[in-house]
mmCIF file with all atom_site columns, C-alpha atoms in Angstrom:
data_model
loop_
_atom_site.group_PDB
_atom_site.id
_atom_site.type_symbol
_atom_site.label_atom_id
_atom_site.label_alt_id
_atom_site.label_comp_id
_atom_site.label_asym_id
_atom_site.label_entity_id
_atom_site.label_seq_id
_atom_site.pdbx_PDB_ins_code
_atom_site.Cartn_x
_atom_site.Cartn_y
_atom_site.Cartn_z
_atom_site.occupancy
_atom_site.B_iso_or_equiv
_atom_site.pdbx_formal_charge
_atom_site.auth_seq_id
_atom_site.auth_comp_id
_atom_site.auth_asym_id
_atom_site.auth_atom_id
_atom_site.pdbx_PDB_model_num
ATOM 1   C CA . ASP X 1 1   ? 111.232 78.674  118.580 1.00 60.00 ? 15  ASP X CA 1
ATOM 2   C CA . ALA X 1 2   ? 110.158 80.485  121.830 1.00 62.00 ? 16  ALA X CA 1
ATOM 3   C CA . LYS X 1 3   ? 106.537 80.344  122.549 1.00 85.00 ? 17  LYS X CA 1
ATOM 4   C CA . THR X 1 4   ? 104.420 83.250  123.037 1.00 92.00 ? 18  THR X CA 1
ATOM 5   C CA . THR X 1 5   ? 101.372 84.356  125.151 1.00 94.00 ? 19  THR X CA 1
ATOM 6   C CA . GLN X 1 6   ? 98.934  86.844  124.286 1.00 95.00 ? 20  GLN X CA 1
ATOM 7   C CA . PRO X 1 7   ? 95.734  87.978  125.784 1.00 96.00 ? 21  PRO X CA 1
ATOM 8   C CA . THR X 1 8   ? 92.679  86.570  123.534 1.00 94.00 ? 22  THR X CA 1
ATOM 9   C CA . SER X 1 9   ? 90.847  89.938  123.067 1.00 96.00 ? 23  SER X CA 1
ATOM 10  C CA . MET X 1 10  ? 91.133  93.646  123.725 1.00 97.00 ? 24  MET X CA 1
ATOM 11  C CA . ASP X 1 11  ? 89.259  96.657  123.254 1.00 97.00 ? 25  ASP X CA 1
ATOM 12  C CA . CYS X 1 12  ? 90.413  100.056 122.526 1.00 96.00 ? 26  CYS X CA 1
ATOM 13  C CA . ALA X 1 13  ? 88.637  103.221 121.911 1.00 97.00 ? 27  ALA X CA 1
ATOM 14  C CA . GLU X 1 14  ? 89.058  104.901 118.572 1.00 97.00 ? 28  GLU X CA 1
ATOM 15  C CA . GLY X 1 15  ? 91.662  107.765 118.864 1.00 96.00 ? 29  GLY X CA 1
ATOM 16  C CA . ARG X 1 16  ? 93.461  106.395 121.553 1.00 97.00 ? 30  ARG X CA 1
ATOM 17  C CA . ALA X 1 17  ? 96.616  104.329 121.971 1.00 97.00 ? 31  ALA X CA 1
ATOM 18  C CA . ALA X 1 18  ? 96.171  100.156 121.572 1.00 98.00 ? 32  ALA X CA 1
ATOM 19  C CA . ASN X 1 19  ? 98.779  98.660  123.879 1.00 98.00 ? 33  ASN X CA 1
ATOM 20  C CA . LEU X 1 20  ? 99.115  94.872  122.930 1.00 98.00 ? 34  LEU X CA 1
ATOM 21  C CA . PRO X 1 21  ? 101.122 92.833  125.316 1.00 97.00 ? 35  PRO X CA 1
ATOM 22  C CA . CYS X 1 22  ? 102.941 89.817  124.541 1.00 97.00 ? 36  CYS X CA 1
ATOM 23  C CA . ASN X 1 23  ? 104.869 87.300  126.762 1.00 96.00 ? 37  ASN X CA 1
ATOM 24  C CA . HIS X 1 24  ? 107.958 85.468  125.257 1.00 93.00 ? 38  HIS X CA 1
ATOM 25  C CA . SER X 1 25  ? 109.827 84.076  128.656 1.00 93.00 ? 39  SER X CA 1
ATOM 26  C CA . THR X 1 26  ? 111.738 81.473  126.547 1.00 90.00 ? 40  THR X CA 1
ATOM 27  C CA . ILE X 1 27  ? 113.320 83.816  124.034 1.00 90.00 ? 41  ILE X CA 1
ATOM 28  C CA . SER X 1 28  ? 116.776 82.923  122.864 1.00 87.00 ? 42  SER X CA 1
ATOM 29  C CA . GLY X 1 29  ? 119.531 85.590  122.365 1.00 86.00 ? 43  GLY X CA 1
ATOM 30  C CA . ASN X 1 30  ? 119.223 85.360  118.380 1.00 84.00 ? 44  ASN X CA 1
ATOM 31  C CA . GLU X 1 31  ? 115.524 85.480  118.417 1.00 87.00 ? 45  GLU X CA 1
ATOM 32  C CA . TYR X 1 32  ? 113.565 88.236  116.804 1.00 89.00 ? 46  TYR X CA 1
ATOM 33  C CA . VAL X 1 33  ? 110.045 89.403  117.887 1.00 93.00 ? 47  VAL X CA 1
ATOM 34  C CA . TYR X 1 34  ? 107.706 89.729  115.069 1.00 92.00 ? 48  TYR X CA 1
ATOM 35  C CA . TRP X 1 35  ? 104.290 91.165  114.774 1.00 95.00 ? 49  TRP X CA 1
ATOM 36  C CA . TYR X 1 36  ? 101.661 90.650  112.113 1.00 95.00 ? 50  TYR X CA 1
ATOM 37  C CA . ARG X 1 37  ? 97.879  91.590  111.838 1.00 96.00 ? 51  ARG X CA 1
ATOM 38  C CA . GLN X 1 38  ? 95.118  89.892  110.184 1.00 94.00 ? 52  GLN X CA 1
ATOM 39  C CA . ILE X 1 39  ? 91.853  92.058  109.294 1.00 94.00 ? 53  ILE X CA 1
ATOM 40  C CA . HIS X 1 40  ? 88.748  89.926  108.870 1.00 89.00 ? 54  HIS X CA 1
ATOM 41  C CA . SER X 1 41  ? 89.051  87.805  105.738 1.00 83.00 ? 55  SER X CA 1
ATOM 42  C CA . GLN X 1 42  ? 92.216  89.128  104.492 1.00 91.00 ? 56  GLN X CA 1
ATOM 43  C CA . GLY X 1 43  ? 95.666  87.652  104.598 1.00 92.00 ? 57  GLY X CA 1
ATOM 44  C CA . PRO X 1 44  ? 98.274  88.438  107.414 1.00 93.00 ? 58  PRO X CA 1
ATOM 45  C CA . GLN X 1 45  ? 100.158 91.707  107.093 1.00 94.00 ? 59  GLN X CA 1
ATOM 46  C CA . TYR X 1 46  ? 103.296 92.459  108.622 1.00 92.00 ? 60  TYR X CA 1
ATOM 47  C CA . ILE X 1 47  ? 103.710 95.143  111.203 1.00 96.00 ? 61  ILE X CA 1
ATOM 48  C CA . ILE X 1 48  ? 107.129 95.554  112.739 1.00 95.00 ? 62  ILE X CA 1
ATOM 49  C CA . HIS X 1 49  ? 109.750 93.376  114.379 1.00 92.00 ? 63  HIS X CA 1
ATOM 50  C CA . GLY X 1 50  ? 112.608 93.785  116.546 1.00 93.00 ? 64  GLY X CA 1
ATOM 51  C CA . LEU X 1 51  ? 115.610 92.184  118.503 1.00 92.00 ? 65  LEU X CA 1
ATOM 52  C CA . LYS X 1 52  ? 116.360 94.107  121.574 1.00 92.00 ? 66  LYS X CA 1
ATOM 53  C CA . ASN X 1 53  ? 115.721 97.712  120.884 1.00 88.00 ? 67  ASN X CA 1
ATOM 54  C CA . ASN X 1 54  ? 112.597 99.510  120.523 1.00 94.00 ? 68  ASN X CA 1
ATOM 55  C CA . GLU X 1 55  ? 111.560 100.060 117.000 1.00 96.00 ? 69  GLU X CA 1
ATOM 56  C CA . THR X 1 56  ? 108.985 102.525 115.208 1.00 97.00 ? 70  THR X CA 1
ATOM 57  C CA . ASN X 1 57  ? 107.679 102.577 111.872 1.00 95.00 ? 71  ASN X CA 1
ATOM 58  C CA . GLU X 1 58  ? 104.767 104.069 109.917 1.00 95.00 ? 72  GLU X CA 1
ATOM 59  C CA . MET X 1 59  ? 102.384 101.716 111.497 1.00 94.00 ? 73  MET X CA 1
ATOM 60  C CA . ALA X 1 60  ? 103.388 100.963 115.082 1.00 97.00 ? 74  ALA X CA 1
ATOM 61  C CA . SER X 1 61  ? 106.036 101.011 117.633 1.00 98.00 ? 75  SER X CA 1
ATOM 62  C CA . LEU X 1 62  ? 107.428 97.899  119.326 1.00 98.00 ? 76  LEU X CA 1
ATOM 63  C CA . ILE X 1 63  ? 108.784 98.210  122.949 1.00 97.00 ? 77  ILE X CA 1
ATOM 64  C CA . ILE X 1 64  ? 110.776 94.922  124.099 1.00 97.00 ? 78  ILE X CA 1
ATOM 65  C CA . THR X 1 65  ? 111.838 94.977  127.864 1.00 96.00 ? 79  THR X CA 1
ATOM 66  C CA . GLU X 1 66  ? 115.273 94.857  128.802 1.00 95.00 ? 80  GLU X CA 1
ATOM 67  C CA . ASP X 1 67  ? 115.265 91.077  129.675 1.00 95.00 ? 81  ASP X CA 1
ATOM 68  C CA . ARG X 1 68  ? 113.467 90.589  126.521 1.00 95.00 ? 82  ARG X CA 1
ATOM 69  C CA . LYS X 1 69  ? 110.921 88.368  128.147 1.00 95.00 ? 83  LYS X CA 1
ATOM 70  C CA . SER X 1 70  ? 107.979 90.392  126.924 1.00 96.00 ? 84  SER X CA 1
ATOM 71  C CA . SER X 1 71  ? 107.123 93.121  124.579 1.00 97.00 ? 85  SER X CA 1
ATOM 72  C CA . THR X 1 72  ? 104.366 95.604  123.734 1.00 97.00 ? 86  THR X CA 1
ATOM 73  C CA . LEU X 1 73  ? 103.062 96.685  120.492 1.00 98.00 ? 87  LEU X CA 1
ATOM 74  C CA . ILE X 1 74  ? 101.836 100.284 120.397 1.00 98.00 ? 88  ILE X CA 1
ATOM 75  C CA . LEU X 1 75  ? 99.199  101.482 117.716 1.00 97.00 ? 89  LEU X CA 1
ATOM 76  C CA . PRO X 1 76  ? 99.426  105.343 118.527 1.00 96.00 ? 90  PRO X CA 1
ATOM 77  C CA . HIS X 1 77  ? 95.882  106.246 117.526 1.00 95.00 ? 91  HIS X CA 1
ATOM 78  C CA . ALA X 1 78  ? 93.714  103.440 116.917 1.00 96.00 ? 92  ALA X CA 1
ATOM 79  C CA . THR X 1 79  ? 91.131  103.588 114.169 1.00 97.00 ? 93  THR X CA 1
ATOM 80  C CA . LEU X 1 80  ? 88.200  101.377 113.301 1.00 97.00 ? 94  LEU X CA 1
ATOM 81  C CA . ARG X 1 81  ? 90.230  99.882  110.451 1.00 95.00 ? 95  ARG X CA 1
ATOM 82  C CA . ASP X 1 82  ? 92.914  98.731  113.011 1.00 97.00 ? 96  ASP X CA 1
ATOM 83  C CA . THR X 1 83  ? 90.304  95.949  114.459 1.00 97.00 ? 97  THR X CA 1
ATOM 84  C CA . ALA X 1 84  ? 91.963  92.904  113.496 1.00 97.00 ? 98  ALA X CA 1
ATOM 85  C CA . VAL X 1 85  ? 93.860  89.850  115.302 1.00 95.00 ? 99  VAL X CA 1
ATOM 86  C CA . TYR X 1 86  ? 97.310  90.508  116.244 1.00 97.00 ? 100 TYR X CA 1
ATOM 87  C CA . TYR X 1 87  ? 99.960  87.903  116.095 1.00 95.00 ? 101 TYR X CA 1
ATOM 88  C CA . CYS X 1 88  ? 103.296 88.035  118.136 1.00 95.00 ? 102 CYS X CA 1
ATOM 89  C CA . ILE X 1 89  ? 105.631 85.634  116.639 1.00 91.00 ? 103 ILE X CA 1
ATOM 90  C CA . VAL X 1 90  ? 109.170 84.876  118.000 1.00 88.00 ? 104 VAL X CA 1
ATOM 91  C CA . ARG X 1 91  ? 111.672 83.368  115.428 1.00 81.00 ? 105 ARG X CA 1
ATOM 92  C CA . VAL X 1 92  ? 115.387 83.175  114.585 1.00 73.00 ? 106 VAL X CA 1
ATOM 93  C CA . GLU X 1 93  ? 115.930 85.086  111.528 1.00 66.00 ? 107 GLU X CA 1
ATOM 94  C CA . GLY X 1 94  ? 116.997 83.417  108.523 1.00 58.00 ? 108 GLY X CA 1
ATOM 95  C CA . ASN X 1 95  ? 117.531 79.870  109.533 1.00 54.00 ? 109 ASN X CA 1
ATOM 96  C CA . ASN X 1 96  ? 117.590 76.843  107.102 1.00 51.00 ? 110 ASN X CA 1
ATOM 97  C CA . ALA X 1 97  ? 113.835 76.241  107.599 1.00 53.00 ? 111 ALA X CA 1
ATOM 98  C CA . GLY X 1 98  ? 113.014 78.635  105.160 1.00 53.00 ? 112 GLY X CA 1
ATOM 99  C CA . ASN X 1 99  ? 111.857 81.433  107.545 1.00 59.00 ? 113 ASN X CA 1
ATOM 100 C CA . MET X 1 100 ? 108.706 79.629  108.634 1.00 68.00 ? 114 MET X CA 1
ATOM 101 C CA . LEU X 1 101 ? 106.454 81.526  110.741 1.00 75.00 ? 115 LEU X CA 1
ATOM 102 C CA . THR X 1 102 ? 104.522 79.839  113.569 1.00 77.00 ? 116 THR X CA 1
ATOM 103 C CA . PHE X 1 103 ? 101.077 81.598  114.157 1.00 81.00 ? 117 PHE X CA 1
ATOM 104 C CA . GLY X 1 104 ? 99.471  81.223  117.568 1.00 80.00 ? 118 GLY X CA 1
ATOM 105 C CA . GLY X 1 105 ? 95.927  82.429  118.345 1.00 82.00 ? 119 GLY X CA 1
ATOM 106 C CA . GLY X 1 106 ? 96.605  85.866  118.708 1.00 92.00 ? 120 GLY X CA 1
ATOM 107 C CA . THR X 1 107 ? 94.962  88.943  120.211 1.00 96.00 ? 121 THR X CA 1
ATOM 108 C CA . ARG X 1 108 ? 91.711  90.151  118.811 1.00 95.00 ? 122 ARG X CA 1
ATOM 109 C CA . LEU X 1 109 ? 91.595  93.893  119.189 1.00 98.00 ? 123 LEU X CA 1
ATOM 110 C CA . MET X 1 110 ? 88.143  95.687  118.886 1.00 97.00 ? 124 MET X CA 1
ATOM 111 C CA . VAL X 1 111 ? 88.305  99.464  118.160 1.00 97.00 ? 125 VAL X CA 1
ATOM 112 C CA . LYS X 1 112 ? 85.154  101.150 119.405 1.00 96.00 ? 126 LYS X CA 1
ATOM 113 C CA . PRO X 1 113 ? 84.051  104.326 118.349 1.00 95.00 ? 127 PRO X CA 1
ATOM 114 C CA . ASP Z 2 1   ? 102.623 95.052  99.273  1.00 52.00 ? 23  ASP Z CA 1
ATOM 115 C CA . ALA Z 2 2   ? 104.154 92.183  97.046  1.00 57.00 ? 24  ALA Z CA 1
ATOM 116 C CA . GLY Z 2 3   ? 102.257 91.310  94.111  1.00 91.00 ? 25  GLY Z CA 1
ATOM 117 C CA . ILE Z 2 4   ? 100.649 87.849  95.094  1.00 95.00 ? 26  ILE Z CA 1
ATOM 118 C CA . THR Z 2 5   ? 97.686  86.605  93.575  1.00 96.00 ? 27  THR Z CA 1
ATOM 119 C CA . GLN Z 2 6   ? 95.928  83.289  94.341  1.00 97.00 ? 28  GLN Z CA 1
ATOM 120 C CA . SER Z 2 7   ? 93.519  81.527  92.189  1.00 97.00 ? 29  SER Z CA 1
ATOM 121 C CA . PRO Z 2 8   ? 90.680  80.700  92.388  1.00 97.00 ? 30  PRO Z CA 1
ATOM 122 C CA . ARG Z 2 9   ? 89.464  82.686  95.160  1.00 96.00 ? 31  ARG Z CA 1
ATOM 123 C CA . HIS Z 2 10  ? 86.691  80.541  96.124  1.00 97.00 ? 32  HIS Z CA 1
ATOM 124 C CA . LYS Z 2 11  ? 85.789  76.689  95.086  1.00 97.00 ? 33  LYS Z CA 1
ATOM 125 C CA . VAL Z 2 12  ? 83.498  74.111  95.917  1.00 97.00 ? 34  VAL Z CA 1
ATOM 126 C CA . THR Z 2 13  ? 84.398  70.536  95.043  1.00 97.00 ? 35  THR Z CA 1
ATOM 127 C CA . GLU Z 2 14  ? 83.266  67.108  96.030  1.00 97.00 ? 36  GLU Z CA 1
ATOM 128 C CA . THR Z 2 15  ? 85.293  64.447  98.288  1.00 97.00 ? 37  THR Z CA 1
ATOM 129 C CA . GLY Z 2 16  ? 87.664  62.385  96.258  1.00 97.00 ? 38  GLY Z CA 1
ATOM 130 C CA . THR Z 2 17  ? 88.030  64.943  93.470  1.00 96.00 ? 39  THR Z CA 1
ATOM 131 C CA . PRO Z 2 18  ? 91.607  66.431  92.604  1.00 96.00 ? 40  PRO Z CA 1
ATOM 132 C CA . VAL Z 2 19  ? 92.124  70.356  93.387  1.00 97.00 ? 41  VAL Z CA 1
ATOM 133 C CA . THR Z 2 20  ? 94.782  72.569  92.584  1.00 98.00 ? 42  THR Z CA 1
ATOM 134 C CA . LEU Z 2 21  ? 95.358  75.843  93.848  1.00 98.00 ? 43  LEU Z CA 1
ATOM 135 C CA . ARG Z 2 22  ? 97.656  78.589  92.397  1.00 98.00 ? 44  ARG Z CA 1
ATOM 136 C CA . CYS Z 2 23  ? 99.831  81.224  93.873  1.00 98.00 ? 45  CYS Z CA 1
ATOM 137 C CA . HIS Z 2 24  ? 101.425 83.494  91.564  1.00 98.00 ? 46  HIS Z CA 1
ATOM 138 C CA . GLN Z 2 25  ? 103.967 86.495  92.812  1.00 97.00 ? 47  GLN Z CA 1
ATOM 139 C CA . THR Z 2 26  ? 105.684 89.319  90.767  1.00 96.00 ? 48  THR Z CA 1
ATOM 140 C CA . GLU Z 2 27  ? 108.134 90.090  93.469  1.00 91.00 ? 49  GLU Z CA 1
ATOM 141 C CA . ASN Z 2 28  ? 111.077 87.278  92.390  1.00 93.00 ? 50  ASN Z CA 1
ATOM 142 C CA . HIS Z 2 29  ? 110.846 86.336  95.971  1.00 92.00 ? 51  HIS Z CA 1
ATOM 143 C CA . ARG Z 2 30  ? 113.021 83.154  96.518  1.00 91.00 ? 52  ARG Z CA 1
ATOM 144 C CA . TYR Z 2 31  ? 110.621 81.547  99.355  1.00 91.00 ? 53  TYR Z CA 1
ATOM 145 C CA . MET Z 2 32  ? 106.988 80.776  99.013  1.00 93.00 ? 54  MET Z CA 1
ATOM 146 C CA . TYR Z 2 33  ? 104.645 79.162  101.403 1.00 93.00 ? 55  TYR Z CA 1
ATOM 147 C CA . TRP Z 2 34  ? 101.385 77.623  101.860 1.00 96.00 ? 56  TRP Z CA 1
ATOM 148 C CA . TYR Z 2 35  ? 99.388  78.049  104.828 1.00 94.00 ? 57  TYR Z CA 1
ATOM 149 C CA . ARG Z 2 36  ? 95.755  76.868  105.936 1.00 95.00 ? 58  ARG Z CA 1
ATOM 150 C CA . GLN Z 2 37  ? 93.873  78.692  108.496 1.00 93.00 ? 59  GLN Z CA 1
ATOM 151 C CA . ASP Z 2 38  ? 90.975  76.967  110.335 1.00 91.00 ? 60  ASP Z CA 1
ATOM 152 C CA . PRO Z 2 39  ? 88.902  78.374  113.577 1.00 84.00 ? 61  PRO Z CA 1
ATOM 153 C CA . GLY Z 2 40  ? 90.676  77.353  116.715 1.00 76.00 ? 62  GLY Z CA 1
ATOM 154 C CA . HIS Z 2 41  ? 94.014  76.626  114.836 1.00 78.00 ? 63  HIS Z CA 1
ATOM 155 C CA . GLY Z 2 42  ? 95.269  79.910  113.613 1.00 79.00 ? 64  GLY Z CA 1
ATOM 156 C CA . LEU Z 2 43  ? 97.639  79.555  110.663 1.00 87.00 ? 65  LEU Z CA 1
ATOM 157 C CA . ARG Z 2 44  ? 99.595  76.485  110.085 1.00 90.00 ? 66  ARG Z CA 1
ATOM 158 C CA . LEU Z 2 45  ? 102.207 75.822  107.367 1.00 90.00 ? 67  LEU Z CA 1
ATOM 159 C CA . ILE Z 2 46  ? 101.520 72.822  104.801 1.00 94.00 ? 68  ILE Z CA 1
ATOM 160 C CA . HIS Z 2 47  ? 104.475 73.115  102.434 1.00 94.00 ? 69  HIS Z CA 1
ATOM 161 C CA . TYR Z 2 48  ? 106.979 75.845  101.637 1.00 92.00 ? 70  TYR Z CA 1
ATOM 162 C CA . SER Z 2 49  ? 109.661 76.340  98.859  1.00 92.00 ? 71  SER Z CA 1
ATOM 163 C CA . TYR Z 2 50  ? 113.097 77.615  98.848  1.00 88.00 ? 72  TYR Z CA 1
ATOM 164 C CA . GLY Z 2 51  ? 113.703 77.651  95.251  1.00 90.00 ? 73  GLY Z CA 1
ATOM 165 C CA . VAL Z 2 52  ? 112.662 76.369  91.809  1.00 93.00 ? 74  VAL Z CA 1
ATOM 166 C CA . LYS Z 2 53  ? 112.019 72.634  92.358  1.00 92.00 ? 75  LYS Z CA 1
ATOM 167 C CA . ASP Z 2 54  ? 112.886 72.974  95.950  1.00 92.00 ? 76  ASP Z CA 1
ATOM 168 C CA . THR Z 2 55  ? 109.980 72.193  98.477  1.00 93.00 ? 77  THR Z CA 1
ATOM 169 C CA . ASP Z 2 56  ? 109.681 70.827  101.801 1.00 91.00 ? 78  ASP Z CA 1
ATOM 170 C CA . LYS Z 2 57  ? 106.990 69.803  104.365 1.00 92.00 ? 79  LYS Z CA 1
ATOM 171 C CA . GLY Z 2 58  ? 105.518 71.971  106.987 1.00 90.00 ? 80  GLY Z CA 1
ATOM 172 C CA . GLU Z 2 59  ? 103.515 71.144  110.061 1.00 87.00 ? 81  GLU Z CA 1
ATOM 173 C CA . VAL Z 2 60  ? 100.309 69.748  108.090 1.00 93.00 ? 82  VAL Z CA 1
ATOM 174 C CA . SER Z 2 61  ? 101.526 68.297  104.827 1.00 94.00 ? 83  SER Z CA 1
ATOM 175 C CA . ASP Z 2 62  ? 99.646  65.164  104.660 1.00 95.00 ? 84  ASP Z CA 1
ATOM 176 C CA . GLY Z 2 63  ? 97.286  64.899  101.812 1.00 96.00 ? 85  GLY Z CA 1
ATOM 177 C CA . TYR Z 2 64  ? 98.858  67.875  99.853  1.00 97.00 ? 86  TYR Z CA 1
ATOM 178 C CA . SER Z 2 65  ? 101.581 68.080  97.386  1.00 97.00 ? 87  SER Z CA 1
ATOM 179 C CA . VAL Z 2 66  ? 103.114 70.971  96.192  1.00 97.00 ? 88  VAL Z CA 1
ATOM 180 C CA . SER Z 2 67  ? 105.422 71.897  92.818  1.00 97.00 ? 89  SER Z CA 1
ATOM 181 C CA . ARG Z 2 68  ? 107.430 75.191  91.766  1.00 97.00 ? 90  ARG Z CA 1
ATOM 182 C CA . SER Z 2 69  ? 108.492 74.799  88.317  1.00 96.00 ? 91  SER Z CA 1
ATOM 183 C CA . LYS Z 2 70  ? 108.994 78.801  88.054  1.00 96.00 ? 92  LYS Z CA 1
ATOM 184 C CA . THR Z 2 71  ? 109.963 81.294  90.651  1.00 96.00 ? 93  THR Z CA 1
ATOM 185 C CA . GLU Z 2 72  ? 106.784 83.083  90.212  1.00 97.00 ? 94  GLU Z CA 1
ATOM 186 C CA . ASP Z 2 73  ? 104.316 80.103  90.817  1.00 97.00 ? 95  ASP Z CA 1
ATOM 187 C CA . PHE Z 2 74  ? 103.637 77.784  93.576  1.00 98.00 ? 96  PHE Z CA 1
ATOM 188 C CA . LEU Z 2 75  ? 101.066 75.213  93.139  1.00 98.00 ? 97  LEU Z CA 1
ATOM 189 C CA . LEU Z 2 76  ? 99.419  73.449  95.889  1.00 98.00 ? 98  LEU Z CA 1
ATOM 190 C CA . THR Z 2 77  ? 97.282  70.040  94.922  1.00 98.00 ? 99  THR Z CA 1
ATOM 191 C CA . LEU Z 2 78  ? 95.126  68.166  97.185  1.00 97.00 ? 100 LEU Z CA 1
ATOM 192 C CA . GLU Z 2 79  ? 95.190  64.681  95.125  1.00 93.00 ? 101 GLU Z CA 1
ATOM 193 C CA . SER Z 2 80  ? 91.658  63.433  96.755  1.00 96.00 ? 102 SER Z CA 1
ATOM 194 C CA . ALA Z 2 81  ? 90.213  66.104  98.513  1.00 97.00 ? 103 ALA Z CA 1
ATOM 195 C CA . THR Z 2 82  ? 88.368  65.252  101.992 1.00 97.00 ? 104 THR Z CA 1
ATOM 196 C CA . SER Z 2 83  ? 86.154  67.117  103.868 1.00 96.00 ? 105 SER Z CA 1
ATOM 197 C CA . SER Z 2 84  ? 88.787  67.885  106.527 1.00 96.00 ? 106 SER Z CA 1
ATOM 198 C CA . GLN Z 2 85  ? 90.640  69.958  103.877 1.00 97.00 ? 107 GLN Z CA 1
ATOM 199 C CA . THR Z 2 86  ? 87.622  72.586  103.783 1.00 97.00 ? 108 THR Z CA 1
ATOM 200 C CA . SER Z 2 87  ? 89.698  75.545  105.101 1.00 97.00 ? 109 SER Z CA 1
ATOM 201 C CA . VAL Z 2 88  ? 91.336  78.948  103.934 1.00 96.00 ? 110 VAL Z CA 1
ATOM 202 C CA . TYR Z 2 89  ? 94.452  78.617  102.105 1.00 98.00 ? 111 TYR Z CA 1
ATOM 203 C CA . PHE Z 2 90  ? 96.663  81.463  102.234 1.00 96.00 ? 112 PHE Z CA 1
ATOM 204 C CA . CYS Z 2 91  ? 100.009 81.838  99.929  1.00 96.00 ? 113 CYS Z CA 1
ATOM 205 C CA . ALA Z 2 92  ? 102.934 83.987  101.046 1.00 94.00 ? 114 ALA Z CA 1
ATOM 206 C CA . THR Z 2 93  ? 106.392 84.960  99.880  1.00 93.00 ? 115 THR Z CA 1
ATOM 207 C CA . SER Z 2 94  ? 109.683 86.158  101.468 1.00 89.00 ? 116 SER Z CA 1
ATOM 208 C CA . SER Z 2 95  ? 112.789 87.332  99.953  1.00 85.00 ? 117 SER Z CA 1
ATOM 209 C CA . GLY Z 2 96  ? 114.638 85.290  102.828 1.00 73.00 ? 118 GLY Z CA 1
ATOM 210 C CA . THR Z 2 97  ? 115.414 88.418  104.876 1.00 55.00 ? 119 THR Z CA 1
ATOM 211 C CA . TYR Z 2 98  ? 114.433 89.418  108.125 1.00 58.00 ? 120 TYR Z CA 1
ATOM 212 C CA . ASN Z 2 99  ? 111.453 86.951  107.909 1.00 62.00 ? 121 ASN Z CA 1
ATOM 213 C CA . GLU Z 2 100 ? 109.043 89.470  106.703 1.00 83.00 ? 122 GLU Z CA 1
ATOM 214 C CA . GLN Z 2 101 ? 106.404 87.530  104.747 1.00 89.00 ? 123 GLN Z CA 1
ATOM 215 C CA . PHE Z 2 102 ? 103.789 88.966  102.351 1.00 91.00 ? 124 PHE Z CA 1
ATOM 216 C CA . PHE Z 2 103 ? 100.592 87.252  102.009 1.00 94.00 ? 125 PHE Z CA 1
ATOM 217 C CA . GLY Z 2 104 ? 98.142  86.456  99.358  1.00 96.00 ? 126 GLY Z CA 1
ATOM 218 C CA . PRO Z 2 105 ? 94.346  87.174  99.503  1.00 95.00 ? 127 PRO Z CA 1
ATOM 219 C CA . GLY Z 2 106 ? 93.313  83.449  100.358 1.00 96.00 ? 128 GLY Z CA 1
ATOM 220 C CA . THR Z 2 107 ? 91.408  80.908  98.597  1.00 97.00 ? 129 THR Z CA 1
ATOM 221 C CA . ARG Z 2 108 ? 88.221  79.563  100.481 1.00 97.00 ? 130 ARG Z CA 1
ATOM 222 C CA . LEU Z 2 109 ? 87.753  75.662  99.646  1.00 98.00 ? 131 LEU Z CA 1
ATOM 223 C CA . THR Z 2 110 ? 85.022  73.806  100.644 1.00 97.00 ? 132 THR Z CA 1
ATOM 224 C CA . VAL Z 2 111 ? 84.998  69.926  100.363 1.00 97.00 ? 133 VAL Z CA 1
ATOM 225 C CA . LEU Z 2 112 ? 81.309  68.455  100.397 1.00 96.00 ? 134 LEU Z CA 1
#
């Protein structure tokens, strides 16, 4: 699986958009980009995933560059409840290894009033 | 969210004692996973299951065993707990498609 690089921490003002970057320069053509987050003392929570097109759901938007070497998770109107560690994961979909996910250090997002 | 429960939620035990953690799901998901989370290491996969009685090792499987006799239950056993196994343990499930995993609330285990 391709390795990802994320900033260790970021701050965002409440109500503003939070833009979380992820570099995955060694991504292969069949690898997807996934985002999870973990709020303090809870289990990780799936946010969104994509292959090459931009994706949007009720939680966030995912922007993947044309060369697929980096992506950005966008929380359009961050709230205090979005304070969490955000993990960017690159993974081949549905391989025989049981869809294991490899979590790195992630980005600690602090949303401030 | 998928119905995933873990028991116990907290446990304190002594070195050398056996410990079993239980993960129960109500979503009929094929895949189940056990992770541990430690400061500075993120989440690391211990074991996973791809069906009843079908399990395999993850990244940090030494000192752990698992069993899955029913679709809904996945047990993690520490045969002889050590202090290095003090951690927060998370169970997760997946239907096998799109890699979306649903996580349980976690079990905080302290080995004295």
